[in-house]
């Protein structure tokens, strides 16, 4: 795929260079300005495939690059059509997921408050909590996969001892959370449900946030505001934007017919 795209740009550059040379010849001639303009308008370059002087049409849209013979009534077999991939920055995708986590965390807090003030009964509280927790865990899993991919790609992990301690604390809190939930299911006492939500919000979620900050602080975006405009800086000095791209949709060769 990369070679097909590279070939497209090489062909286009070569064609454009030849076209520019022909234009320069006309500009440097002894013709009048009006005659030069007319001649440039009528200038026909050989098709890169059939070599007839009918031009070659190179075009690019947001989703495709194409190369076709310039003869619209009787074109040759030249047909290059490449569907471009879709990409996004890892930092942009992570920021969106972080915002989702923040919203879900707030939903857990609201669910807890509704239960404490008797706005919802115990069964609805459990259902809501499990539903929100499921979304939270799924989103967090997505984040961990992306962060792990970044870590493997660049081997940026530092402060390993501190990280290890945080992860031990995290798994310890997870076990405690599971134990409290089991007690609640066995004894049906509200205090256990409250304790479980308290532990999840104040320790487990914070554990996840602290681990993330320690491992991936390099992905932060800093913003400065002056009198006229707001300027955002991506704190990511070691890596180019290409390095941190995530492929959302792979590029695809639709046609690559060229002699």
mmCIF file of N, CA and C in Angstrom, residues 107-120:
data_model
loop_
_atom_site.group_PDB
_atom_site.id
_atom_site.type_symbol
_atom_site.label_atom_id
_atom_site.label_comp_id
_atom_site.label_asym_id
_atom_site.label_seq_id
_atom_site.Cartn_x
_atom_site.Cartn_y
_atom_site.Cartn_z
ATOM 1 N N UNK A 107 -21.434 10.107 36.831
ATOM 2 C CA UNK A 107 -22.687 9.343 36.854
ATOM 3 C C UNK A 107 -22.731 8.405 38.050
ATOM 4 N N UNK A 108 -21.582 7.829 38.397
ATOM 5 C CA UNK A 108 -21.508 6.954 39.574
ATOM 6 C C UNK A 108 -21.798 7.756 40.838
ATOM 7 N N UNK A 109 -21.217 8.948 40.918
ATOM 8 C CA UNK A 109 -21.441 9.818 42.078
ATOM 9 C C UNK A 109 -22.918 10.194 42.188
ATOM 10 N N UNK A 110 -23.523 10.564 41.047
ATOM 11 C CA UNK A 110 -24.937 10.933 41.040
ATOM 12 C C UNK A 110 -25.807 9.754 41.462
ATOM 13 N N UNK A 111 -25.478 8.569 40.995
ATOM 14 C CA UNK A 111 -26.215 7.364 41.361
ATOM 15 C C UNK A 111 -26.136 7.119 42.864
ATOM 16 N N UNK A 112 -24.948 7.345 43.412
ATOM 17 C CA UNK A 112 -24.735 7.177 44.852
ATOM 18 C C UNK A 112 -25.580 8.178 45.647
ATOM 19 N N UNK A 113 -25.579 9.432 45.205
ATOM 20 C CA UNK A 113 -26.349 10.471 45.894
ATOM 21 C C UNK A 113 -27.848 10.192 45.821
ATOM 22 N N UNK A 114 -28.308 9.741 44.665
ATOM 23 C CA UNK A 114 -29.729 9.403 44.516
ATOM 24 C C UNK A 114 -30.146 8.306 45.487
ATOM 25 N N UNK A 115 -29.244 7.351 45.704
ATOM 26 C CA UNK A 115 -29.512 6.253 46.638
ATOM 27 C C UNK A 115 -29.520 6.765 48.079
ATOM 28 N N UNK A 116 -28.531 7.595 48.416
ATOM 29 C CA UNK A 116 -28.397 8.107 49.785
ATOM 30 C C UNK A 116 -29.597 8.966 50.187
ATOM 31 N N UNK A 117 -30.143 9.714 49.208
ATOM 32 C CA UNK A 117 -31.285 10.581 49.507
ATOM 33 C C UNK A 117 -32.626 9.926 49.160
ATOM 34 N N UNK A 118 -32.569 8.611 48.930
ATOM 35 C CA UNK A 118 -33.775 7.815 48.696
ATOM 36 C C UNK A 118 -34.582 8.250 47.469
ATOM 37 N N UNK A 119 -33.872 8.774 46.458
ATOM 38 C CA UNK A 119 -34.553 9.119 45.214
ATOM 39 C C UNK A 119 -34.804 7.874 44.362
ATOM 40 N N UNK A 120 -33.980 6.865 44.556
ATOM 41 C CA UNK A 120 -34.152 5.583 43.855
ATOM 42 C C UNK A 120 -34.012 4.459 44.866
#
